[in-house]
Tab-separated table of C-alpha atoms in Angstrom:
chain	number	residue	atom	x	y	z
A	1	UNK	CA	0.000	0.000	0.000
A	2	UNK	CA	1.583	3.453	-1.040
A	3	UNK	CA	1.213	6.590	1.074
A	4	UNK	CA	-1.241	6.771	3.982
A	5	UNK	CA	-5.127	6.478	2.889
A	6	UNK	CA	-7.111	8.127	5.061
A	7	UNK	CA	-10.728	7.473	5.762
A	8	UNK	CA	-12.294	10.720	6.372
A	9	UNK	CA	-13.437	12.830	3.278
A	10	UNK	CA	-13.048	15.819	5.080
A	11	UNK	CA	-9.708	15.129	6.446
A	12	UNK	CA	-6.771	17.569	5.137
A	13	UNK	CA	-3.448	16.622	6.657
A	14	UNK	CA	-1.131	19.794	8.354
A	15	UNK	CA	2.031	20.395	10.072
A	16	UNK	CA	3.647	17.091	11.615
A	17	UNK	CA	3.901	18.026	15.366
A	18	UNK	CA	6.761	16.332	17.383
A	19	UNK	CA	5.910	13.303	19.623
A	20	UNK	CA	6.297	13.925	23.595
A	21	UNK	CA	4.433	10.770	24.080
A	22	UNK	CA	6.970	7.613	25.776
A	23	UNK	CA	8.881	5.823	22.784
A	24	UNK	CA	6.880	2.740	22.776
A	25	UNK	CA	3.594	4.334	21.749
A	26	UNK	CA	4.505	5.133	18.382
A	27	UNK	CA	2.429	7.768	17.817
A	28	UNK	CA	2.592	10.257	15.500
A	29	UNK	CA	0.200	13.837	16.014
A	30	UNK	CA	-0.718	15.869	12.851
A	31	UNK	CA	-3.279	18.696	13.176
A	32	UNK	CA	-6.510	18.251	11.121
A	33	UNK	CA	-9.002	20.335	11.800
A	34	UNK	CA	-7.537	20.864	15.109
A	35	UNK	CA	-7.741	17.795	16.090
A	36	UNK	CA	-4.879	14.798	16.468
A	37	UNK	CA	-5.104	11.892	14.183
A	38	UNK	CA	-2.587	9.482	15.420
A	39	UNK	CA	-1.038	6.301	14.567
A	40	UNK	CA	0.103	3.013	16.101
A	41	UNK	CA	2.294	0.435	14.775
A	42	UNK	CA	1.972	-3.401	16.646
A	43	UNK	CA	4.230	-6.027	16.686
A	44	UNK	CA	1.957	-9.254	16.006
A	45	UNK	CA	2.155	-9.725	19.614
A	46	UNK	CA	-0.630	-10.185	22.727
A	47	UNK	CA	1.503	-8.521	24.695
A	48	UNK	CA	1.429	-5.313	22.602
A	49	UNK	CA	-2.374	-4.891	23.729
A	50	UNK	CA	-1.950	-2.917	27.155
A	51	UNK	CA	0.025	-1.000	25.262
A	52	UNK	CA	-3.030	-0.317	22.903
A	53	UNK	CA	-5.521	0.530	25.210
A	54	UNK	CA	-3.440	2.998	26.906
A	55	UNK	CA	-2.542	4.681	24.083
A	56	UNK	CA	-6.483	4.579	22.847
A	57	UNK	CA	-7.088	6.099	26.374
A	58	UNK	CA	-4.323	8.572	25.808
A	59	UNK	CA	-5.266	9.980	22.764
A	60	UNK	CA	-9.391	9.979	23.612
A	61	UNK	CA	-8.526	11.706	27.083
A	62	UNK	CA	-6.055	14.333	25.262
A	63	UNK	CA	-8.968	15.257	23.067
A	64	UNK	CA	-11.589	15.486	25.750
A	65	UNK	CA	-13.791	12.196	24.360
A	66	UNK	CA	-16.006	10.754	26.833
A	67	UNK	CA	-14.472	7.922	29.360
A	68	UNK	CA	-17.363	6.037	28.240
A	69	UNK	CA	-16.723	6.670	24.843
A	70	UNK	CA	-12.847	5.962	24.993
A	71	UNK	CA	-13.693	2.572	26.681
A	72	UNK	CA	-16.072	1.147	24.278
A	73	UNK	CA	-13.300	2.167	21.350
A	74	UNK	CA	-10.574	0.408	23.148
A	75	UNK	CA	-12.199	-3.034	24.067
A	76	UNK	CA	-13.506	-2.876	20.265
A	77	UNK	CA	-10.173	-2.242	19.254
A	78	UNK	CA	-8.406	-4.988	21.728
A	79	UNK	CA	-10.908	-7.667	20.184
A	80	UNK	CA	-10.477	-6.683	16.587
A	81	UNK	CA	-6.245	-6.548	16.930
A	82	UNK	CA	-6.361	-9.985	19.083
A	83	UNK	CA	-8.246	-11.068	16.283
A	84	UNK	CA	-5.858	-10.475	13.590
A	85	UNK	CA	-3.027	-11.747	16.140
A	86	UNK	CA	-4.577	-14.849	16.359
A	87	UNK	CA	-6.475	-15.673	13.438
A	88	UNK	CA	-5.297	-13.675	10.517
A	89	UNK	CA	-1.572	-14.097	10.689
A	90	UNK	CA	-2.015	-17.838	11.939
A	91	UNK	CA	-0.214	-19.995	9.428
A	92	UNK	CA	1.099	-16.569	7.553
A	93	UNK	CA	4.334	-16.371	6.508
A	94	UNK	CA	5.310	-13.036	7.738
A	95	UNK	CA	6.678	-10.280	8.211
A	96	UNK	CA	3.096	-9.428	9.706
A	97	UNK	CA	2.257	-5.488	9.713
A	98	UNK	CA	-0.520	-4.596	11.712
A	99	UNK	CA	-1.479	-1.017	12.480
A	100	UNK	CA	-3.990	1.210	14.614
A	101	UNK	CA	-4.995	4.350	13.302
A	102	UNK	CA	-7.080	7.139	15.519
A	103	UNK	CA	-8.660	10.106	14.016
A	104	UNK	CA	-10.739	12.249	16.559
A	105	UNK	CA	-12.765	14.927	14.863
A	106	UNK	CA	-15.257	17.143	16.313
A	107	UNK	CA	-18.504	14.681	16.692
A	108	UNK	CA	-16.477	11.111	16.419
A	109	UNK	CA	-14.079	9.105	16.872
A	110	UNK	CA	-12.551	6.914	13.575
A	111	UNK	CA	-10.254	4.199	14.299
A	112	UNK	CA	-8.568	1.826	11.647
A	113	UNK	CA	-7.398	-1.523	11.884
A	114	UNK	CA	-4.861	-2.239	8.973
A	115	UNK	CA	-2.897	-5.171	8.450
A	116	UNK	CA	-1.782	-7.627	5.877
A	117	UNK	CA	-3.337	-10.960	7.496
A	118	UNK	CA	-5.579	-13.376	5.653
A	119	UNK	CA	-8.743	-11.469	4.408
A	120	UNK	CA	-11.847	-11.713	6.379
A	121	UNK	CA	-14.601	-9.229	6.258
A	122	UNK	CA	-16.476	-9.324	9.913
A	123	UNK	CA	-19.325	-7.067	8.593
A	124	UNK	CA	-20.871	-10.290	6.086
A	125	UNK	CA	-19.955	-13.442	8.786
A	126	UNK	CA	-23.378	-14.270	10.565
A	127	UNK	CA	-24.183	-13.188	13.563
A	128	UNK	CA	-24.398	-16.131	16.359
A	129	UNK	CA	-27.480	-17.686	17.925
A	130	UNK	CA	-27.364	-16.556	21.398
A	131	UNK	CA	-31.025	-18.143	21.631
A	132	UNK	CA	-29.806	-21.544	21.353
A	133	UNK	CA	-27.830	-23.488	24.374
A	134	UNK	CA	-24.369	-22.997	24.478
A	135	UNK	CA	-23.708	-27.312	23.245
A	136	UNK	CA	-25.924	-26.383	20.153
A	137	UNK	CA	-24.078	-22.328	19.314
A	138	UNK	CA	-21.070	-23.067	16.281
A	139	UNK	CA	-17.696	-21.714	17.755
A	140	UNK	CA	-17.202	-18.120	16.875
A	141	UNK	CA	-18.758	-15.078	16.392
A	142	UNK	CA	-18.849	-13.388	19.943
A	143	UNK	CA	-16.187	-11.298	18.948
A	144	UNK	CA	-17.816	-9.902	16.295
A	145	UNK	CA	-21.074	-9.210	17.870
A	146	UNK	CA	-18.947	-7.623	20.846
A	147	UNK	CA	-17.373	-5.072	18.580
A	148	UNK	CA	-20.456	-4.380	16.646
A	149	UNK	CA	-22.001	-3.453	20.386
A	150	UNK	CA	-19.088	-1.474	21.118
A	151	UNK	CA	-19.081	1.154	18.284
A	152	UNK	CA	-21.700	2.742	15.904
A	153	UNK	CA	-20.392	1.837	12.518
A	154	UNK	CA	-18.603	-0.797	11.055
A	155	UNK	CA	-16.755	-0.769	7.154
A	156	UNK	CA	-14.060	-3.350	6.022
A	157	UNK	CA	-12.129	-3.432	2.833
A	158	UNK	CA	-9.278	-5.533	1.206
A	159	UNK	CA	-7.109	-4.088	-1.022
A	160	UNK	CA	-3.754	-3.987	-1.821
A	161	UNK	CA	-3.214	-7.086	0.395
A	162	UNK	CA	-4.056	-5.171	3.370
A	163	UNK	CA	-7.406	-5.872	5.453
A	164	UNK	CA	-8.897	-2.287	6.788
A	165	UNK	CA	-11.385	-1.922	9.290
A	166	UNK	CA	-12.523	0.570	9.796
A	167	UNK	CA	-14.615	1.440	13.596
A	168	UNK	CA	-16.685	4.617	14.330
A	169	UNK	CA	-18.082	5.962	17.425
A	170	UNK	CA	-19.773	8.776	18.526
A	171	UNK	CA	-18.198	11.067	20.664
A	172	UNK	CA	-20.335	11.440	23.503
């Protein structure tokens, strides 16, 4: 993938703003619109998600998003990037890139899960059962469900043998 798509149409990028953030966060501030759009790149790692959250919590509590709101983004965000982790770079031959993107503009909050994992589009699998007992349920799903309750919207493409999804949430 060449250059850095963004997501918003009404995004225009500014003046790169130097990092005072620790090291391992990665995170790179631009103005748009006044607000920070940031960036985080994972190693294909578990252990790499406290460091996610915080940084999800960081960057929602700089720009004044709700706790609620910042909370519901990260455990959306946790599931979706355990998810690639675990099932889209199983059996990959690597290297494995997997990043979190963060846009926070005046009435949302935009985050983008990027990586170049096997291709699997959460917004067409079926949604599980929860009606039937758990014996009779087929494995999966949950996870999907649980982000879908988390956040507003939902997109996913594949292109350029990247996967991008793509979570909104109101501000609150």
């Amino acid at each position: 993938m060449s250059g850095r798509e963004q997501f918003s149409d009404t995004a225009v990028s500014g003046e790169v703003l130097p990092c005072v953030d620790p090291p391992w966060l990665g995170r790179k501030a631009r103005v748009r619109r006044g607000m920070p759009d940031n960036r985080m790149v994972l190693a294909p790692d578990i252990a790499e998600i406290p460091k996610l959250i915080a940084w999800v919590e960081t960057c929602c509590h700089d720009s004044a998003v709700a706790r609620e709101t910042a909370l519901k983004l990260a455990l959306a965000l946790e599931e979706a990037t355990v998810n690639v982790i675990q099932h889209g770079f199983d059996s990959m031959p690597g290297p494995h890139h997997l990043e979190v993107q963060l846009d926070i503009v005046a009435d949302r909050v935009i985050a983008a899960v990027i990586d170049n994992g096997r291709p699997f589009d959460p917004c067409t699998a079926p949604e599980p059962d929860l009606t039937l007992p758990l014996e009779e349920r087929d494995l999966g799903g949950l996870g999907i469900l649980f982000i879908h309750r988390m956040v507003d919207r939902i997109e996913y493409r594949h292109a350029d043998g990247h996967n991008r999804l793509r979570l909104e949430k109101a501000r609150g």
